[in-house]
mmCIF file with all atom_site columns, C-alpha atoms in Angstrom:
data_model
loop_
_atom_site.group_PDB
_atom_site.id
_atom_site.type_symbol
_atom_site.label_atom_id
_atom_site.label_alt_id
_atom_site.label_comp_id
_atom_site.label_asym_id
_atom_site.label_entity_id
_atom_site.label_seq_id
_atom_site.pdbx_PDB_ins_code
_atom_site.Cartn_x
_atom_site.Cartn_y
_atom_site.Cartn_z
_atom_site.occupancy
_atom_site.B_iso_or_equiv
_atom_site.pdbx_formal_charge
_atom_site.auth_seq_id
_atom_site.auth_comp_id
_atom_site.auth_asym_id
_atom_site.auth_atom_id
_atom_site.pdbx_PDB_model_num
ATOM 1   C CA . MET A 1 1   ? 0.000   0.000  0.000   1.00 93.00 ? 10  MET A CA 1
ATOM 2   C CA . HIS A 1 2   ? 1.354   3.395  -0.994  1.00 97.00 ? 11  HIS A CA 1
ATOM 3   C CA . ILE A 1 3   ? 0.038   6.694  0.397   1.00 98.00 ? 12  ILE A CA 1
ATOM 4   C CA . GLU A 1 4   ? 1.100   9.841  -1.436  1.00 98.00 ? 13  GLU A CA 1
ATOM 5   C CA . LYS A 1 5   ? 0.256   13.146 0.233   1.00 98.00 ? 14  LYS A CA 1
ATOM 6   C CA . ILE A 1 6   ? 0.092   16.252 -1.953  1.00 98.00 ? 15  ILE A CA 1
ATOM 7   C CA . PRO A 1 7   ? -0.340  19.480 0.049   1.00 98.00 ? 16  PRO A CA 1
ATOM 8   C CA . ASN A 1 8   ? -1.883  21.953 -2.359  1.00 95.00 ? 17  ASN A CA 1
ATOM 9   C CA . GLY A 1 9   ? -3.316  25.421 -2.633  1.00 93.00 ? 18  GLY A CA 1
ATOM 10  C CA . SER A 1 10  ? -3.016  28.408 -0.340  1.00 92.00 ? 19  SER A CA 1
ATOM 11  C CA . LEU A 1 11  ? -4.542  26.459 2.561   1.00 95.00 ? 20  LEU A CA 1
ATOM 12  C CA . GLN A 1 12  ? -2.174  23.506 2.047   1.00 97.00 ? 21  GLN A CA 1
ATOM 13  C CA . GLU A 1 13  ? -5.023  21.043 1.818   1.00 98.00 ? 22  GLU A CA 1
ATOM 14  C CA . ASN A 1 14  ? -3.866  17.444 1.691   1.00 98.00 ? 23  ASN A CA 1
ATOM 15  C CA . CYS A 1 15  ? -4.848  15.538 -1.430  1.00 98.00 ? 24  CYS A CA 1
ATOM 16  C CA . TYR A 1 16  ? -4.072  11.836 -1.056  1.00 98.00 ? 25  TYR A CA 1
ATOM 17  C CA . ILE A 1 17  ? -3.365  9.171  -3.637  1.00 98.00 ? 26  ILE A CA 1
ATOM 18  C CA . ILE A 1 18  ? -3.882  5.715  -2.153  1.00 98.00 ? 27  ILE A CA 1
ATOM 19  C CA . ALA A 1 19  ? -2.456  2.900  -4.259  1.00 98.00 ? 28  ALA A CA 1
ATOM 20  C CA . ASP A 1 20  ? -2.091  -0.862 -4.066  1.00 98.00 ? 29  ASP A CA 1
ATOM 21  C CA . GLY A 1 21  ? -0.268  -2.184 -7.098  1.00 97.00 ? 30  GLY A CA 1
ATOM 22  C CA . THR A 1 22  ? -1.651  -0.206 -10.024 1.00 97.00 ? 31  THR A CA 1
ATOM 23  C CA . ASP A 1 23  ? -5.067  0.394  -8.421  1.00 98.00 ? 32  ASP A CA 1
ATOM 24  C CA . ALA A 1 24  ? -5.405  3.895  -6.988  1.00 98.00 ? 33  ALA A CA 1
ATOM 25  C CA . LEU A 1 25  ? -7.906  6.250  -5.397  1.00 98.00 ? 34  LEU A CA 1
ATOM 26  C CA . ILE A 1 26  ? -7.699  10.039 -5.315  1.00 98.00 ? 35  ILE A CA 1
ATOM 27  C CA . ILE A 1 27  ? -9.022  11.745 -2.207  1.00 98.00 ? 36  ILE A CA 1
ATOM 28  C CA . ASP A 1 28  ? -9.890  15.458 -2.017  1.00 98.00 ? 37  ASP A CA 1
ATOM 29  C CA . PRO A 1 29  ? -8.158  16.999 -5.054  1.00 98.00 ? 38  PRO A CA 1
ATOM 30  C CA . GLY A 1 30  ? -8.366  20.574 -3.813  1.00 98.00 ? 39  GLY A CA 1
ATOM 31  C CA . SER A 1 31  ? -6.313  22.490 -6.379  1.00 97.00 ? 40  SER A CA 1
ATOM 32  C CA . ASP A 1 32  ? -3.071  22.206 -8.361  1.00 97.00 ? 41  ASP A CA 1
ATOM 33  C CA . ALA A 1 33  ? -4.690  19.741 -10.768 1.00 98.00 ? 42  ALA A CA 1
ATOM 34  C CA . GLU A 1 34  ? -1.645  19.455 -13.026 1.00 97.00 ? 43  GLU A CA 1
ATOM 35  C CA . ARG A 1 35  ? 0.566   18.536 -10.083 1.00 97.00 ? 44  ARG A CA 1
ATOM 36  C CA . ILE A 1 36  ? -1.879  15.856 -8.960  1.00 98.00 ? 45  ILE A CA 1
ATOM 37  C CA . ILE A 1 37  ? -2.155  14.460 -12.489 1.00 98.00 ? 46  ILE A CA 1
ATOM 38  C CA . ASP A 1 38  ? 1.637   14.480 -12.946 1.00 98.00 ? 47  ASP A CA 1
ATOM 39  C CA . THR A 1 39  ? 2.101   12.665 -9.631  1.00 98.00 ? 48  THR A CA 1
ATOM 40  C CA . ILE A 1 40  ? -0.321  9.952  -10.685 1.00 98.00 ? 49  ILE A CA 1
ATOM 41  C CA . HIS A 1 41  ? 1.566   9.462  -13.946 1.00 98.00 ? 50  HIS A CA 1
ATOM 42  C CA . LYS A 1 42  ? 4.894   9.297  -12.084 1.00 98.00 ? 51  LYS A CA 1
ATOM 43  C CA . LEU A 1 43  ? 3.492   6.683  -9.713  1.00 98.00 ? 52  LEU A CA 1
ATOM 44  C CA . ASN A 1 44  ? 2.368   4.681  -12.772 1.00 98.00 ? 53  ASN A CA 1
ATOM 45  C CA . VAL A 1 45  ? -1.000  3.884  -11.223 1.00 98.00 ? 54  VAL A CA 1
ATOM 46  C CA . ILE A 1 46  ? -4.530  3.753  -12.611 1.00 98.00 ? 55  ILE A CA 1
ATOM 47  C CA . PRO A 1 47  ? -7.060  5.844  -10.638 1.00 98.00 ? 56  PRO A CA 1
ATOM 48  C CA . GLN A 1 48  ? -10.418 4.195  -10.059 1.00 98.00 ? 57  GLN A CA 1
ATOM 49  C CA . ALA A 1 49  ? -12.368 7.046  -8.449  1.00 98.00 ? 58  ALA A CA 1
ATOM 50  C CA . ILE A 1 50  ? -12.239 10.378 -6.630  1.00 98.00 ? 59  ILE A CA 1
ATOM 51  C CA . LEU A 1 51  ? -13.473 10.305 -3.033  1.00 99.00 ? 60  LEU A CA 1
ATOM 52  C CA . LEU A 1 52  ? -14.512 13.477 -1.207  1.00 99.00 ? 61  LEU A CA 1
ATOM 53  C CA . THR A 1 53  ? -14.437 13.736 2.575   1.00 98.00 ? 62  THR A CA 1
ATOM 54  C CA . HIS A 1 54  ? -16.533 16.906 2.264   1.00 98.00 ? 63  HIS A CA 1
ATOM 55  C CA . THR A 1 55  ? -17.054 19.672 -0.264  1.00 98.00 ? 64  THR A CA 1
ATOM 56  C CA . HIS A 1 56  ? -15.495 22.855 1.065   1.00 98.00 ? 65  HIS A CA 1
ATOM 57  C CA . HIS A 1 57  ? -13.767 24.734 -1.749  1.00 98.00 ? 66  HIS A CA 1
ATOM 58  C CA . ASP A 1 58  ? -10.223 23.820 -0.703  1.00 98.00 ? 67  ASP A CA 1
ATOM 59  C CA . HIS A 1 59  ? -11.063 20.130 -1.138  1.00 98.00 ? 68  HIS A CA 1
ATOM 60  C CA . ILE A 1 60  ? -12.834 20.245 -4.522  1.00 98.00 ? 69  ILE A CA 1
ATOM 61  C CA . GLY A 1 61  ? -11.107 22.836 -6.718  1.00 98.00 ? 70  GLY A CA 1
ATOM 62  C CA . ALA A 1 62  ? -9.375  20.280 -8.954  1.00 98.00 ? 71  ALA A CA 1
ATOM 63  C CA . VAL A 1 63  ? -12.174 17.711 -9.050  1.00 98.00 ? 72  VAL A CA 1
ATOM 64  C CA . ASP A 1 64  ? -13.334 18.286 -12.622 1.00 98.00 ? 73  ASP A CA 1
ATOM 65  C CA . GLN A 1 65  ? -9.851  18.532 -14.138 1.00 98.00 ? 74  GLN A CA 1
ATOM 66  C CA . VAL A 1 66  ? -8.683  15.346 -12.441 1.00 98.00 ? 75  VAL A CA 1
ATOM 67  C CA . ARG A 1 67  ? -11.954 13.534 -13.152 1.00 98.00 ? 76  ARG A CA 1
ATOM 68  C CA . ASP A 1 68  ? -11.751 14.410 -16.836 1.00 98.00 ? 77  ASP A CA 1
ATOM 69  C CA . ALA A 1 69  ? -8.061  13.543 -17.099 1.00 98.00 ? 78  ALA A CA 1
ATOM 70  C CA . PHE A 1 70  ? -8.743  9.930  -16.072 1.00 98.00 ? 79  PHE A CA 1
ATOM 71  C CA . SER A 1 71  ? -12.453 9.522  -16.910 1.00 98.00 ? 80  SER A CA 1
ATOM 72  C CA . ILE A 1 72  ? -13.312 8.416  -13.383 1.00 98.00 ? 81  ILE A CA 1
ATOM 73  C CA . PRO A 1 73  ? -16.370 8.951  -11.143 1.00 98.00 ? 82  PRO A CA 1
ATOM 74  C CA . VAL A 1 74  ? -16.651 11.099 -8.044  1.00 98.00 ? 83  VAL A CA 1
ATOM 75  C CA . TYR A 1 75  ? -18.182 9.971  -4.739  1.00 98.00 ? 84  TYR A CA 1
ATOM 76  C CA . VAL A 1 76  ? -19.652 12.322 -2.125  1.00 98.00 ? 85  VAL A CA 1
ATOM 77  C CA . HIS A 1 77  ? -22.082 12.328 0.821   1.00 98.00 ? 86  HIS A CA 1
ATOM 78  C CA . GLU A 1 78  ? -25.610 13.052 -0.370  1.00 98.00 ? 87  GLU A CA 1
ATOM 79  C CA . LEU A 1 79  ? -25.946 16.022 2.010   1.00 98.00 ? 88  LEU A CA 1
ATOM 80  C CA . GLU A 1 80  ? -23.179 17.880 0.192   1.00 98.00 ? 89  GLU A CA 1
ATOM 81  C CA . GLN A 1 81  ? -23.869 16.849 -3.383  1.00 98.00 ? 90  GLN A CA 1
ATOM 82  C CA . ASP A 1 82  ? -25.396 20.257 -4.132  1.00 98.00 ? 91  ASP A CA 1
ATOM 83  C CA . TRP A 1 83  ? -22.487 22.122 -2.551  1.00 98.00 ? 92  TRP A CA 1
ATOM 84  C CA . LEU A 1 84  ? -20.213 21.144 -5.423  1.00 98.00 ? 93  LEU A CA 1
ATOM 85  C CA . ASN A 1 85  ? -21.863 23.732 -7.627  1.00 98.00 ? 94  ASN A CA 1
ATOM 86  C CA . ASP A 1 86  ? -22.786 26.223 -4.874  1.00 98.00 ? 95  ASP A CA 1
ATOM 87  C CA . PRO A 1 87  ? -20.035 28.766 -4.074  1.00 98.00 ? 96  PRO A CA 1
ATOM 88  C CA . GLU A 1 88  ? -21.965 29.979 -1.027  1.00 97.00 ? 97  GLU A CA 1
ATOM 89  C CA . MET A 1 89  ? -22.108 26.550 0.595   1.00 98.00 ? 98  MET A CA 1
ATOM 90  C CA . ASN A 1 90  ? -18.638 25.403 -0.466  1.00 98.00 ? 99  ASN A CA 1
ATOM 91  C CA . LEU A 1 91  ? -17.401 28.722 0.948   1.00 98.00 ? 100 LEU A CA 1
ATOM 92  C CA . SER A 1 92  ? -15.510 29.860 -2.117  1.00 97.00 ? 101 SER A CA 1
ATOM 93  C CA . ALA A 1 93  ? -17.788 32.893 -2.374  1.00 96.00 ? 102 ALA A CA 1
ATOM 94  C CA . GLN A 1 94  ? -16.589 34.015 1.065   1.00 95.00 ? 103 GLN A CA 1
ATOM 95  C CA . PHE A 1 95  ? -12.962 32.940 1.045   1.00 94.00 ? 104 PHE A CA 1
ATOM 96  C CA . THR A 1 96  ? -11.664 33.064 -2.539  1.00 94.00 ? 105 THR A CA 1
ATOM 97  C CA . THR A 1 97  ? -11.567 35.662 -5.278  1.00 93.00 ? 106 THR A CA 1
ATOM 98  C CA . ILE A 1 98  ? -12.826 33.197 -7.898  1.00 94.00 ? 107 ILE A CA 1
ATOM 99  C CA . PRO A 1 99  ? -15.879 31.021 -7.139  1.00 96.00 ? 108 PRO A CA 1
ATOM 100 C CA . VAL A 1 100 ? -15.145 27.285 -7.091  1.00 97.00 ? 109 VAL A CA 1
ATOM 101 C CA . THR A 1 101 ? -17.589 24.852 -8.668  1.00 98.00 ? 110 THR A CA 1
ATOM 102 C CA . ALA A 1 102 ? -17.609 21.255 -9.834  1.00 98.00 ? 111 ALA A CA 1
ATOM 103 C CA . ARG A 1 103 ? -20.108 19.115 -11.693 1.00 98.00 ? 112 ARG A CA 1
ATOM 104 C CA . PRO A 1 104 ? -22.323 16.799 -9.633  1.00 98.00 ? 113 PRO A CA 1
ATOM 105 C CA . ALA A 1 105 ? -20.745 13.646 -8.282  1.00 98.00 ? 114 ALA A CA 1
ATOM 106 C CA . GLU A 1 106 ? -21.683 10.447 -10.080 1.00 98.00 ? 115 GLU A CA 1
ATOM 107 C CA . PHE A 1 107 ? -22.255 8.543  -6.831  1.00 98.00 ? 116 PHE A CA 1
ATOM 108 C CA . GLU A 1 108 ? -23.354 9.250  -3.270  1.00 98.00 ? 117 GLU A CA 1
ATOM 109 C CA . PHE A 1 109 ? -21.894 7.237  -0.396  1.00 98.00 ? 118 PHE A CA 1
ATOM 110 C CA . THR A 1 110 ? -23.839 4.664  1.556   1.00 98.00 ? 119 THR A CA 1
ATOM 111 C CA . LEU A 1 111 ? -22.623 5.119  5.121   1.00 98.00 ? 120 LEU A CA 1
ATOM 112 C CA . TYR A 1 112 ? -20.960 2.152  6.822   1.00 98.00 ? 121 TYR A CA 1
ATOM 113 C CA . GLN A 1 113 ? -20.692 0.348  3.514   1.00 97.00 ? 122 GLN A CA 1
ATOM 114 C CA . GLU A 1 114 ? -17.428 -1.287 2.507   1.00 98.00 ? 123 GLU A CA 1
ATOM 115 C CA . TYR A 1 115 ? -16.310 -0.222 -0.959  1.00 98.00 ? 124 TYR A CA 1
ATOM 116 C CA . HIS A 1 116 ? -13.967 -2.206 -3.189  1.00 98.00 ? 125 HIS A CA 1
ATOM 117 C CA . PHE A 1 117 ? -11.872 -0.789 -6.028  1.00 97.00 ? 126 PHE A CA 1
ATOM 118 C CA . GLY A 1 118 ? -9.529  -3.452 -7.309  1.00 95.00 ? 127 GLY A CA 1
ATOM 119 C CA . LYS A 1 119 ? -7.184  -4.304 -4.445  1.00 95.00 ? 128 LYS A CA 1
ATOM 120 C CA . LEU A 1 120 ? -8.328  -1.298 -2.420  1.00 98.00 ? 129 LEU A CA 1
ATOM 121 C CA . HIS A 1 121 ? -11.146 -1.472 0.076   1.00 97.00 ? 130 HIS A CA 1
ATOM 122 C CA . PHE A 1 122 ? -12.394 0.861  2.787   1.00 98.00 ? 131 PHE A CA 1
ATOM 123 C CA . THR A 1 123 ? -15.463 1.685  4.861   1.00 98.00 ? 132 THR A CA 1
ATOM 124 C CA . VAL A 1 124 ? -17.191 5.079  4.858   1.00 98.00 ? 133 VAL A CA 1
ATOM 125 C CA . VAL A 1 125 ? -18.202 6.441  8.269   1.00 98.00 ? 134 VAL A CA 1
ATOM 126 C CA . PRO A 1 126 ? -19.936 9.728  9.118   1.00 98.00 ? 135 PRO A CA 1
ATOM 127 C CA . THR A 1 127 ? -17.832 12.323 10.926  1.00 98.00 ? 136 THR A CA 1
ATOM 128 C CA . PRO A 1 128 ? -20.019 15.457 10.796  1.00 98.00 ? 137 PRO A CA 1
ATOM 129 C CA . GLY A 1 129 ? -19.435 18.615 12.786  1.00 98.00 ? 138 GLY A CA 1
ATOM 130 C CA . HIS A 1 130 ? -17.028 20.477 10.502  1.00 98.00 ? 139 HIS A CA 1
ATOM 131 C CA . SER A 1 131 ? -19.777 20.198 7.902   1.00 98.00 ? 140 SER A CA 1
ATOM 132 C CA . PHE A 1 132 ? -22.867 18.023 8.083   1.00 98.00 ? 141 PHE A CA 1
ATOM 133 C CA . GLY A 1 133 ? -21.817 15.769 5.208   1.00 98.00 ? 142 GLY A CA 1
ATOM 134 C CA . SER A 1 134 ? -18.250 15.120 6.331   1.00 98.00 ? 143 SER A CA 1
ATOM 135 C CA . VAL A 1 135 ? -17.119 11.498 6.169   1.00 98.00 ? 144 VAL A CA 1
ATOM 136 C CA . SER A 1 136 ? -13.962 9.530  6.901   1.00 98.00 ? 145 SER A CA 1
ATOM 137 C CA . PHE A 1 137 ? -12.540 6.528  5.046   1.00 98.00 ? 146 PHE A CA 1
ATOM 138 C CA . ILE A 1 138 ? -11.313 3.611  7.145   1.00 98.00 ? 147 ILE A CA 1
ATOM 139 C CA . PHE A 1 139 ? -8.730  1.383  5.467   1.00 98.00 ? 148 PHE A CA 1
ATOM 140 C CA . ASN A 1 140 ? -6.960  -1.587 7.079   1.00 96.00 ? 149 ASN A CA 1
ATOM 141 C CA . ASP A 1 141 ? -4.563  0.273  9.352   1.00 97.00 ? 150 ASP A CA 1
ATOM 142 C CA . PHE A 1 142 ? -5.209  3.938  8.629   1.00 98.00 ? 151 PHE A CA 1
ATOM 143 C CA . VAL A 1 143 ? -8.034  6.422  8.233   1.00 98.00 ? 152 VAL A CA 1
ATOM 144 C CA . ILE A 1 144 ? -8.438  9.425  5.956   1.00 98.00 ? 153 ILE A CA 1
ATOM 145 C CA . ALA A 1 145 ? -10.207 11.860 8.287   1.00 98.00 ? 154 ALA A CA 1
ATOM 146 C CA . GLY A 1 146 ? -10.715 14.953 6.152   1.00 98.00 ? 155 GLY A CA 1
ATOM 147 C CA . ASP A 1 147 ? -11.188 18.016 8.353   1.00 98.00 ? 156 ASP A CA 1
ATOM 148 C CA . ALA A 1 148 ? -12.664 16.104 11.289  1.00 98.00 ? 157 ALA A CA 1
ATOM 149 C CA . LEU A 1 149 ? -9.559  15.200 13.299  1.00 98.00 ? 158 LEU A CA 1
ATOM 150 C CA . PHE A 1 150 ? -6.163  16.866 13.090  1.00 98.00 ? 159 PHE A CA 1
ATOM 151 C CA . LYS A 1 151 ? -2.885  16.364 14.923  1.00 98.00 ? 160 LYS A CA 1
ATOM 152 C CA . GLY A 1 152 ? -3.574  18.185 18.186  1.00 98.00 ? 161 GLY A CA 1
ATOM 153 C CA . SER A 1 153 ? -6.854  19.705 17.042  1.00 98.00 ? 162 SER A CA 1
ATOM 154 C CA . VAL A 1 154 ? -10.196 19.202 15.307  1.00 98.00 ? 163 VAL A CA 1
ATOM 155 C CA . GLY A 1 155 ? -11.903 20.802 12.329  1.00 98.00 ? 164 GLY A CA 1
ATOM 156 C CA . ARG A 1 156 ? -13.508 24.227 12.565  1.00 97.00 ? 165 ARG A CA 1
ATOM 157 C CA . PRO A 1 157 ? -17.089 23.861 13.814  1.00 98.00 ? 166 PRO A CA 1
ATOM 158 C CA . ASP A 1 158 ? -18.049 27.514 13.229  1.00 97.00 ? 167 ASP A CA 1
ATOM 159 C CA . LEU A 1 159 ? -18.758 27.230 9.494   1.00 96.00 ? 168 LEU A CA 1
ATOM 160 C CA . PRO A 1 160 ? -22.236 26.619 7.998   1.00 96.00 ? 169 PRO A CA 1
ATOM 161 C CA . THR A 1 161 ? -23.738 23.312 9.253   1.00 98.00 ? 170 THR A CA 1
ATOM 162 C CA . GLY A 1 162 ? -20.826 22.893 11.706  1.00 98.00 ? 171 GLY A CA 1
ATOM 163 C CA . ASN A 1 163 ? -21.371 21.835 15.305  1.00 98.00 ? 172 ASN A CA 1
ATOM 164 C CA . LEU A 1 164 ? -18.653 21.207 17.893  1.00 98.00 ? 173 LEU A CA 1
ATOM 165 C CA . ASP A 1 165 ? -20.620 18.763 20.053  1.00 98.00 ? 174 ASP A CA 1
ATOM 166 C CA . GLN A 1 166 ? -21.550 16.752 16.982  1.00 98.00 ? 175 GLN A CA 1
ATOM 167 C CA . LEU A 1 167 ? -17.931 16.761 15.805  1.00 98.00 ? 176 LEU A CA 1
ATOM 168 C CA . LEU A 1 168 ? -16.491 15.573 19.115  1.00 98.00 ? 177 LEU A CA 1
ATOM 169 C CA . THR A 1 169 ? -19.146 12.873 19.410  1.00 98.00 ? 178 THR A CA 1
ATOM 170 C CA . ALA A 1 170 ? -18.429 11.657 15.872  1.00 98.00 ? 179 ALA A CA 1
ATOM 171 C CA . ILE A 1 171 ? -14.678 11.487 16.536  1.00 98.00 ? 180 ILE A CA 1
ATOM 172 C CA . LYS A 1 172 ? -15.183 9.561  19.767  1.00 98.00 ? 181 LYS A CA 1
ATOM 173 C CA . THR A 1 173 ? -17.698 7.179  18.209  1.00 98.00 ? 182 THR A CA 1
ATOM 174 C CA . GLU A 1 174 ? -16.273 6.554  14.755  1.00 98.00 ? 183 GLU A CA 1
ATOM 175 C CA . LEU A 1 175 ? -12.530 7.211  15.066  1.00 98.00 ? 184 LEU A CA 1
ATOM 176 C CA . PHE A 1 176 ? -11.517 6.642  18.685  1.00 98.00 ? 185 PHE A CA 1
ATOM 177 C CA . SER A 1 177 ? -13.112 3.195  18.437  1.00 98.00 ? 186 SER A CA 1
ATOM 178 C CA . LEU A 1 178 ? -10.397 2.206  15.950  1.00 98.00 ? 187 LEU A CA 1
ATOM 179 C CA . PRO A 1 179 ? -7.239  0.383  17.120  1.00 98.00 ? 188 PRO A CA 1
ATOM 180 C CA . PRO A 1 180 ? -4.902  2.835  18.896  1.00 98.00 ? 189 PRO A CA 1
ATOM 181 C CA . GLU A 1 181 ? -2.109  2.286  16.380  1.00 98.00 ? 190 GLU A CA 1
ATOM 182 C CA . THR A 1 182 ? -4.330  3.387  13.480  1.00 98.00 ? 191 THR A CA 1
ATOM 183 C CA . VAL A 1 183 ? -2.652  6.195  11.526  1.00 98.00 ? 192 VAL A CA 1
ATOM 184 C CA . VAL A 1 184 ? -4.778  9.284  10.889  1.00 98.00 ? 193 VAL A CA 1
ATOM 185 C CA . TYR A 1 185 ? -4.241  11.219 7.670   1.00 98.00 ? 194 TYR A CA 1
ATOM 186 C CA . PRO A 1 186 ? -5.970  14.601 8.024   1.00 98.00 ? 195 PRO A CA 1
ATOM 187 C CA . GLY A 1 187 ? -7.107  17.156 5.477   1.00 98.00 ? 196 GLY A CA 1
ATOM 188 C CA . HIS A 1 188 ? -4.413  19.591 6.599   1.00 98.00 ? 197 HIS A CA 1
ATOM 189 C CA . GLY A 1 189 ? -1.112  19.149 8.405   1.00 98.00 ? 198 GLY A CA 1
ATOM 190 C CA . ASP A 1 190 ? 0.800   16.079 9.531   1.00 98.00 ? 199 ASP A CA 1
ATOM 191 C CA . GLU A 1 191 ? -0.427  12.582 10.158  1.00 98.00 ? 200 GLU A CA 1
ATOM 192 C CA . THR A 1 192 ? -0.947  11.309 13.690  1.00 98.00 ? 201 THR A CA 1
ATOM 193 C CA . THR A 1 193 ? -2.356  8.216  15.408  1.00 98.00 ? 202 THR A CA 1
ATOM 194 C CA . ILE A 1 194 ? -5.554  7.478  17.268  1.00 98.00 ? 203 ILE A CA 1
ATOM 195 C CA . ALA A 1 195 ? -3.557  6.783  20.437  1.00 98.00 ? 204 ALA A CA 1
ATOM 196 C CA . GLN A 1 196 ? -1.709  10.099 20.239  1.00 98.00 ? 205 GLN A CA 1
ATOM 197 C CA . GLU A 1 197 ? -4.916  12.080 19.849  1.00 98.00 ? 206 GLU A CA 1
ATOM 198 C CA . GLN A 1 198 ? -6.669  10.213 22.634  1.00 98.00 ? 207 GLN A CA 1
ATOM 199 C CA . LYS A 1 199 ? -3.772  11.060 24.962  1.00 98.00 ? 208 LYS A CA 1
ATOM 200 C CA . THR A 1 200 ? -2.779  14.574 23.893  1.00 98.00 ? 209 THR A CA 1
ATOM 201 C CA . ASN A 1 201 ? -5.519  16.279 21.878  1.00 98.00 ? 210 ASN A CA 1
ATOM 202 C CA . PRO A 1 202 ? -6.752  19.187 24.041  1.00 98.00 ? 211 PRO A CA 1
ATOM 203 C CA . TYR A 1 203 ? -10.336 18.721 22.851  1.00 98.00 ? 212 TYR A CA 1
ATOM 204 C CA . PHE A 1 204 ? -10.460 15.348 24.591  1.00 97.00 ? 213 PHE A CA 1
ATOM 205 C CA . ASN A 1 205 ? -8.312  16.014 27.667  1.00 87.00 ? 214 ASN A CA 1
#
């Protein structure tokens, strides 16, 4: 299993390429589409789909370019499907000079379902609180947590549809129930582990 992190854009959002053999998934292509596409070619992998943890502008800016480059579908939570083409809800109207939009996703996640793409498989769990359609992807020994859980922090709950109590409950229920050695790959910043966050994250201590 190979995990390639590509910090991109002014907010240094983490796009991830998850690969096993030649099978690959692209998670949260936020911007810098050419860099993401070039990285995929260098890795010599074949993307199967784009997965979105949520649809804030810094996570979706390169969706259409990357989707079209590889002719692959996009998956999103049904609650945020409409945000892809809504600059007010994806926050680009407030935080960027150019509105960010993307075409509708081809598929909407079924929560708690295990998905299989070639050799890759993961389960989608709800982790709302940063936004009400935020999800995390649980693989064998790691989780892609989007903007739910960070190293030493949690996602902002003060944006539209955010809620701190909901966020902390989701993290405790869906993420802190994972094995302590599980590696957490967040939407911004460095990776961490479940054990480290349970012991040191100020929101839980």
